[in-house]
Tab-separated table of C-alpha atoms in Angstrom:
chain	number	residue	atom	x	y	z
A	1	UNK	CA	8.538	44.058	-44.031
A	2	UNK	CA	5.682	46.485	-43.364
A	3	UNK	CA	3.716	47.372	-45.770
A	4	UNK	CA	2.953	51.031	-44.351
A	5	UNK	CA	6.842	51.312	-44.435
A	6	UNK	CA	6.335	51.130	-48.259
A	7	UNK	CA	5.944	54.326	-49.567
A	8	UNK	CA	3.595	53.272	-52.296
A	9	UNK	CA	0.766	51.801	-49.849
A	10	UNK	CA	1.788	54.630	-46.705
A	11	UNK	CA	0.399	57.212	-49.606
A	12	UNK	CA	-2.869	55.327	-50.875
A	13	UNK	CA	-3.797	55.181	-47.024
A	14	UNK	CA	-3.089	58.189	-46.777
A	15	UNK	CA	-5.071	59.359	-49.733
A	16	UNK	CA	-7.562	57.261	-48.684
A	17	UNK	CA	-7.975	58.928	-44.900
A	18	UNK	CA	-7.585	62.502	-46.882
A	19	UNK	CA	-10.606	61.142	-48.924
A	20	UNK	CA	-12.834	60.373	-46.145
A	21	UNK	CA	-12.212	63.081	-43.893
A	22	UNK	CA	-13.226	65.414	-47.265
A	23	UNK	CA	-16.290	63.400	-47.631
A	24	UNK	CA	-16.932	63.897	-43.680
A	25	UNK	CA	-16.927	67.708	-44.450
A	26	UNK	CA	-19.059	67.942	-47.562
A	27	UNK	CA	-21.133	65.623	-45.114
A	28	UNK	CA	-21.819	68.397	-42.787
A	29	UNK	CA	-22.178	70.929	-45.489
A	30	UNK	CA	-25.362	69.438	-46.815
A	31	UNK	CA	-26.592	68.586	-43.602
A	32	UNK	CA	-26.408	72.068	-42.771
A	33	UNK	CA	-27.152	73.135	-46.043
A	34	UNK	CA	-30.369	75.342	-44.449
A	35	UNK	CA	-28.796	76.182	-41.158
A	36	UNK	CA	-28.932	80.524	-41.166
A	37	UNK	CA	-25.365	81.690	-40.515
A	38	UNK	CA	-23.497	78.456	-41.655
A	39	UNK	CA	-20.077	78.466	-44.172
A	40	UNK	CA	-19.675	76.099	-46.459
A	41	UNK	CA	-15.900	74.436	-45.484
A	42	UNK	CA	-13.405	71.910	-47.484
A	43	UNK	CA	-10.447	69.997	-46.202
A	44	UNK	CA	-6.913	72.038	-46.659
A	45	UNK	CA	-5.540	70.342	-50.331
A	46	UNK	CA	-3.791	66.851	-50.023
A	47	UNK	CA	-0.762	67.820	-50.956
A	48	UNK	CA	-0.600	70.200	-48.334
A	49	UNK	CA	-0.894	67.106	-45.796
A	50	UNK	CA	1.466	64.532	-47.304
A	51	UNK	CA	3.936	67.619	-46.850
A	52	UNK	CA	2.441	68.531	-43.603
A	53	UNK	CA	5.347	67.191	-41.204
A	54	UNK	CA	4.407	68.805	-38.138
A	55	UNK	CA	3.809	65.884	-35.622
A	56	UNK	CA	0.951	65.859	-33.462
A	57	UNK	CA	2.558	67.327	-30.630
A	58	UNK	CA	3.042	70.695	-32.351
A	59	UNK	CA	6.691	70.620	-32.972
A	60	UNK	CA	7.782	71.282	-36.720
A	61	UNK	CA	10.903	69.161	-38.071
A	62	UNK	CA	12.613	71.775	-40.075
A	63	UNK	CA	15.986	69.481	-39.906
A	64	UNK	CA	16.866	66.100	-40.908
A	65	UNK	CA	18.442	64.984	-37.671
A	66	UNK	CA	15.265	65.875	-35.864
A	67	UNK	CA	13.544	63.122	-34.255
A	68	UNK	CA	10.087	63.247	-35.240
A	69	UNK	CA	7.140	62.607	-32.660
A	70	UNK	CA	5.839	60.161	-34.582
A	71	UNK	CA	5.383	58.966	-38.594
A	72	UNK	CA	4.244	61.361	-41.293
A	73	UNK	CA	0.297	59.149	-41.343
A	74	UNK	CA	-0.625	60.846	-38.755
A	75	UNK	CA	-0.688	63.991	-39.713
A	76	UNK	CA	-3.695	66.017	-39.397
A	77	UNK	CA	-6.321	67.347	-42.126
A	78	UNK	CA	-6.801	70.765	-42.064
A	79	UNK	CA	-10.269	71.841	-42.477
A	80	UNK	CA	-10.768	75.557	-43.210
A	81	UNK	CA	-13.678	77.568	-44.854
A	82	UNK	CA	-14.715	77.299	-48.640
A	83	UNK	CA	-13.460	80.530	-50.563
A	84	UNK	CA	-14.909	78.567	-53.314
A	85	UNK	CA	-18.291	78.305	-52.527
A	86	UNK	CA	-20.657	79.604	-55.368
A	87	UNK	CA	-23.188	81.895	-53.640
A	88	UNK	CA	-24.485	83.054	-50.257
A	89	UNK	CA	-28.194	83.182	-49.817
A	90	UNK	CA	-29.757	86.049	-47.802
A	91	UNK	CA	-29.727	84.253	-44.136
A	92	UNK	CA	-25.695	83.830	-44.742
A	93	UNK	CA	-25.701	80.289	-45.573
A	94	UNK	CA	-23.207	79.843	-48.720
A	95	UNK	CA	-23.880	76.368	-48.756
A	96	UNK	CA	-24.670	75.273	-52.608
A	97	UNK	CA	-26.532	71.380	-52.750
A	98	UNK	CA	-25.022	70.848	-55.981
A	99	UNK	CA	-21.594	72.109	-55.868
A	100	UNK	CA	-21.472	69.951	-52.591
A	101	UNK	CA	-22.832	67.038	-54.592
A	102	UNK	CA	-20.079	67.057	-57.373
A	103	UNK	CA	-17.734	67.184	-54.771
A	104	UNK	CA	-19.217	64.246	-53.153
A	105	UNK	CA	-18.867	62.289	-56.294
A	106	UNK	CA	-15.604	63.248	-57.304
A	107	UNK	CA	-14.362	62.300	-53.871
A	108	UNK	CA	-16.194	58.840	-53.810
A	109	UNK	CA	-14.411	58.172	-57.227
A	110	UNK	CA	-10.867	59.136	-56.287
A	111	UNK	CA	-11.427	56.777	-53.106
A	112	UNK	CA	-12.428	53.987	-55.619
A	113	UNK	CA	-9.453	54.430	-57.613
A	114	UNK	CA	-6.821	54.831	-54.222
A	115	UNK	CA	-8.408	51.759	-52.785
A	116	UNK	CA	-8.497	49.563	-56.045
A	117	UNK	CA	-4.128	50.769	-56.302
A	118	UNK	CA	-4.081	49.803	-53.098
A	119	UNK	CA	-5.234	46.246	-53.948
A	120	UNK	CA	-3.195	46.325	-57.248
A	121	UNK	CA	-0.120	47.465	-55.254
A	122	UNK	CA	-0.902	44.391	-53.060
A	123	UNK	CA	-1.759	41.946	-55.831
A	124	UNK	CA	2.131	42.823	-56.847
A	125	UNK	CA	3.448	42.451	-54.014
A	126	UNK	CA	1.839	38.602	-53.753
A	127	UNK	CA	2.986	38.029	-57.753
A	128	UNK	CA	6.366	39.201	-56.466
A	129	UNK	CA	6.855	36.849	-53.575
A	130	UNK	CA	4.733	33.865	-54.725
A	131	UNK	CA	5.247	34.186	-58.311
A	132	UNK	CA	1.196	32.826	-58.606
A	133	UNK	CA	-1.126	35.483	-60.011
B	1	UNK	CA	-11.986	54.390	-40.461
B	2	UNK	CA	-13.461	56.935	-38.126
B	3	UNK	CA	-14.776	59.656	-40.461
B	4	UNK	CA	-16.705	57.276	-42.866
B	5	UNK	CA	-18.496	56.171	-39.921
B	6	UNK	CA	-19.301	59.807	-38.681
B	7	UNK	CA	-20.678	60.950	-41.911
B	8	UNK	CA	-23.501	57.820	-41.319
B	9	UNK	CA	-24.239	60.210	-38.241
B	10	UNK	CA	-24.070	64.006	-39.842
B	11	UNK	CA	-26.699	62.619	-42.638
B	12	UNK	CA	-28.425	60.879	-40.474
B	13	UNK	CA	-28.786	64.098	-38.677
B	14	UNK	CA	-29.317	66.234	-41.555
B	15	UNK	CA	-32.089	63.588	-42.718
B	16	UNK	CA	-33.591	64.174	-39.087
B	17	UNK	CA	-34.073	67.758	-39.521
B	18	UNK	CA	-35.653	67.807	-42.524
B	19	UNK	CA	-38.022	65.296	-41.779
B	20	UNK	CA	-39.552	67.718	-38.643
B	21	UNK	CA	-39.329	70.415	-41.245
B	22	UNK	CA	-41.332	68.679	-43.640
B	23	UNK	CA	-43.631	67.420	-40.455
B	24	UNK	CA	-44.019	71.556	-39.863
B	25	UNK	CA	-45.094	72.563	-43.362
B	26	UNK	CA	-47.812	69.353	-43.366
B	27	UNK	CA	-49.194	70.583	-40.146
B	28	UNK	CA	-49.470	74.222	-42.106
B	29	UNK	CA	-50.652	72.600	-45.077
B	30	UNK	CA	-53.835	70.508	-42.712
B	31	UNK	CA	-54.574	73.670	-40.372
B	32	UNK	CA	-54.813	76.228	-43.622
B	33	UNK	CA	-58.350	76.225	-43.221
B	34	UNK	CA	-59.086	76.054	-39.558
B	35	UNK	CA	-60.338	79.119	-37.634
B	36	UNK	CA	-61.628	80.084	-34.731
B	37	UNK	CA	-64.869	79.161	-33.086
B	38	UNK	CA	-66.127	81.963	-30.804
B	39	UNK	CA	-66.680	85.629	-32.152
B	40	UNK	CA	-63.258	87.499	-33.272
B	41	UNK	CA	-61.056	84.209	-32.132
B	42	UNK	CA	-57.597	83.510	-33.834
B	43	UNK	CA	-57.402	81.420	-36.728
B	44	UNK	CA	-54.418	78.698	-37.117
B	45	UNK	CA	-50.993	80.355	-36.417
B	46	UNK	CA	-48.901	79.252	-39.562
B	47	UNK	CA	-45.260	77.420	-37.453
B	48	UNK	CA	-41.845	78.396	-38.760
B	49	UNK	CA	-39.010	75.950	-38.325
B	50	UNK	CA	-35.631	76.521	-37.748
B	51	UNK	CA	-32.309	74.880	-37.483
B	52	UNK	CA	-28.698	75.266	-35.982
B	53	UNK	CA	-25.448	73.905	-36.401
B	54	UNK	CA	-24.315	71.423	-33.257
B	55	UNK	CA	-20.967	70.328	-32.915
B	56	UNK	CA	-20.663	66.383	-31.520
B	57	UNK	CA	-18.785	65.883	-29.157
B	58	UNK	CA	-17.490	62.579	-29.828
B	59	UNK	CA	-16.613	63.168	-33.591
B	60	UNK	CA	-16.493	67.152	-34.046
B	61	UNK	CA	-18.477	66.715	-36.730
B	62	UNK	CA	-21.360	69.866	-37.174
B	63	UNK	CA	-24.562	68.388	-36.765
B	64	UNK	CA	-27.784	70.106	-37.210
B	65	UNK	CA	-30.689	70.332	-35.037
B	66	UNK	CA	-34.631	71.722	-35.000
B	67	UNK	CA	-33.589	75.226	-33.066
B	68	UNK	CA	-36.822	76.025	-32.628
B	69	UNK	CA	-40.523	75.782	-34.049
B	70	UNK	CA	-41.851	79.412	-33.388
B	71	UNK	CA	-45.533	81.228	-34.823
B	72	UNK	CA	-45.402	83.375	-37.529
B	73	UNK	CA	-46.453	86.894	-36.483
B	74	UNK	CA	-47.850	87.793	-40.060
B	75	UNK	CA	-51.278	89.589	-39.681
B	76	UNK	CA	-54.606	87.505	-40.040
B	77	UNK	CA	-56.281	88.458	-43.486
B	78	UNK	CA	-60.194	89.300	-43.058
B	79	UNK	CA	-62.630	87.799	-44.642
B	80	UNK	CA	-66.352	88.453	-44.912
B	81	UNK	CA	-68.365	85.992	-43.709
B	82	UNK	CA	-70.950	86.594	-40.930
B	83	UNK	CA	-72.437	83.516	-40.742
B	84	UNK	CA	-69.578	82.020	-39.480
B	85	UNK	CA	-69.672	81.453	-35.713
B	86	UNK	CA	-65.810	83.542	-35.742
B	87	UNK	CA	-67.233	86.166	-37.832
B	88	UNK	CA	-66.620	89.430	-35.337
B	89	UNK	CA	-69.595	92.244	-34.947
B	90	UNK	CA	-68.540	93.346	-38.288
B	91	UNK	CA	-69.211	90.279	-40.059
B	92	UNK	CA	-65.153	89.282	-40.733
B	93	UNK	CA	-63.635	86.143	-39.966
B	94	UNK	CA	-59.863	86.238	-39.258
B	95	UNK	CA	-58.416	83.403	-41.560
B	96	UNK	CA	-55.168	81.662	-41.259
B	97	UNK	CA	-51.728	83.576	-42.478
B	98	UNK	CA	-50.854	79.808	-43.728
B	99	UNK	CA	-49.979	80.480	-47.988
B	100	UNK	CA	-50.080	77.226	-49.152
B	101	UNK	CA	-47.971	78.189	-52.146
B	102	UNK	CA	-45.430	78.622	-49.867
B	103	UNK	CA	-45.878	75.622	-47.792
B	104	UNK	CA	-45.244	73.870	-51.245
B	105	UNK	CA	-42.068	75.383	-52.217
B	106	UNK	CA	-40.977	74.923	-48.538
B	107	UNK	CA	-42.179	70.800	-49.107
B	108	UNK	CA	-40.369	70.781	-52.087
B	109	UNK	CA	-37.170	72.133	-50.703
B	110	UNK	CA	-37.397	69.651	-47.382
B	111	UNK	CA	-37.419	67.066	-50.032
B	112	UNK	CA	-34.441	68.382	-51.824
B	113	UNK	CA	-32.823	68.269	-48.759
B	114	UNK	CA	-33.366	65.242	-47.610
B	115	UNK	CA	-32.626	63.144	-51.461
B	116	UNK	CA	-29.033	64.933	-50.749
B	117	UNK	CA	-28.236	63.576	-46.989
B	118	UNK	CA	-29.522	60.360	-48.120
B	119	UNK	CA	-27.516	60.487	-51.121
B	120	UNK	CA	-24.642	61.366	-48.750
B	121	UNK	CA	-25.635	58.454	-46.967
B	122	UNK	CA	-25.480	55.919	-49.513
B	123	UNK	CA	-21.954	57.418	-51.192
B	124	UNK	CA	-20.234	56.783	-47.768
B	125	UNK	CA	-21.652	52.961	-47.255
B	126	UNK	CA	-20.239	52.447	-50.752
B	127	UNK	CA	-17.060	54.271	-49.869
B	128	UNK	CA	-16.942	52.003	-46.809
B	129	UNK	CA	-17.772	48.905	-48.588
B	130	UNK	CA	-14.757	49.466	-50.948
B	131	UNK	CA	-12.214	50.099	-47.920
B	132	UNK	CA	-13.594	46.963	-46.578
B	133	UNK	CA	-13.524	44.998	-50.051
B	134	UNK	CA	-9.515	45.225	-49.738
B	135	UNK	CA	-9.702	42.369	-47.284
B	136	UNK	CA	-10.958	40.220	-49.345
């Protein structure tokens, strides 16, 4: 049995991954928070990417008896530019320190909570088979 | 996990920057006074910092960098002094275009700056520290 084949623990890792490669974006925002010309950019939303099942290679599976280039965890995040971003200042730089903060703490949170299911998900898994909590 | 790691390096980056920038406005900040010291000779050019984005290669993560520190061009105010060995045959000294309350709010925002990357910093080694607390 592999875990990752369980669909419970394939979707906190993938949460999880989703999380840090938002946090890796909001990253570069406020480090280029005074760079003249910059956009502020997010990560495309995570639904979008657990439904995302284009492989790597390009090639869409639009039917079941497709074989797939390879599993669903690899599929990519999508970063794009932030239509949300509050303001642009006059050197085109729309990149707002404390919108970019909230998003950095709401992010570290949900990666908290995905990584402490994981460990539940885990701790029932060990219940299950050993019957010892 | 790759892009915990990289955000150690875009901060890290981003906490780079604003460190020269904040370098820049303390070398404004010490030369506000200095002048020149033979008749009509420049004062203290006041230096203006600026950054770009850079793209790593290894990660693709936008980094930022010191583009360039260039003079400002602003014209030298005059001041009346002709005792002073600048003073020209007039009697005015060119003084420095350095405004310190400028420098300040420039100081202030370098600061800003910097709190955030390192706050950046610190959310991703405690993201990383839970990801690697599931081993235990």
């Amino acid at each position: 049995m592999k875990l990752s084949g369980m669909s419970f623990f394939q979707m906190a890792s993938q949460r999880m991954r989703w999380l840090g490669a938002r946090q890796d974006v909001v990253a570069q925002n406020i480090a280029n928070a005074d760079t003249p010309g910059y956009k502020a950019r997010d990560v495309g939303a995570f639904s979008q990417m657990v439904n995302d099942t284009r492989s790597p290679a390009g090639l869409a599976v639009t039917n079941a008896g497709h074989i797939q280039g390879s599993s669903k965890s690899t599929a990519p995040v999508r970063v794009e530019e932030d239509a949300t971003a509050w303001e642009a200042g006059l050197d085109g730089n729309n990149v707002t320190l404390e919108q970019q903060t909230i998003k950095s703490a709401e992010v570290s949170e949900n990666y908290r909570l995905a990584a402490d299911l994981y460990r539940k998900g885990h701790d029932l898994v060990t219940l299950a088979v050993t019957g010892i909590r | 996990m790759d892009s915990l790691k990289s955000i150690l390096s875009v901060a890290a980056s981003g906490m780079r920057a604003q460190g020269e920038r904040l370098k820049v406005v303390s070398e404004n900040v010490a030369n506000a006074a200095s002048s020149g010291s033979t008749p009509g000779a420049d004062p203290y050019q006041r230096k203006v910092i600026s950054f770009a984005e850079m793209v790593d290669r290894d990660s693709g993560a936008s980094m930022v960098e010191v583009a360039d520190i260039t003079r400002d061009t602003t014209e030298f105010e005059l001041r009346y002094d002709p005792s002073h060995p600048a003073a020209d045959p007039d009697g005015f000294v060119k003084v420095s275009n350095v405004q310190t309350v400028m420098e300040m709010s420039n100081m202030r925002e370098a600061s800003r700056s910097y709190e955030a990357n390192l706050n950046m910093f610190e959310t991703a080694r405690r993201m990383r520290s839970s990801l690697l607390d599931l081993l235990k």
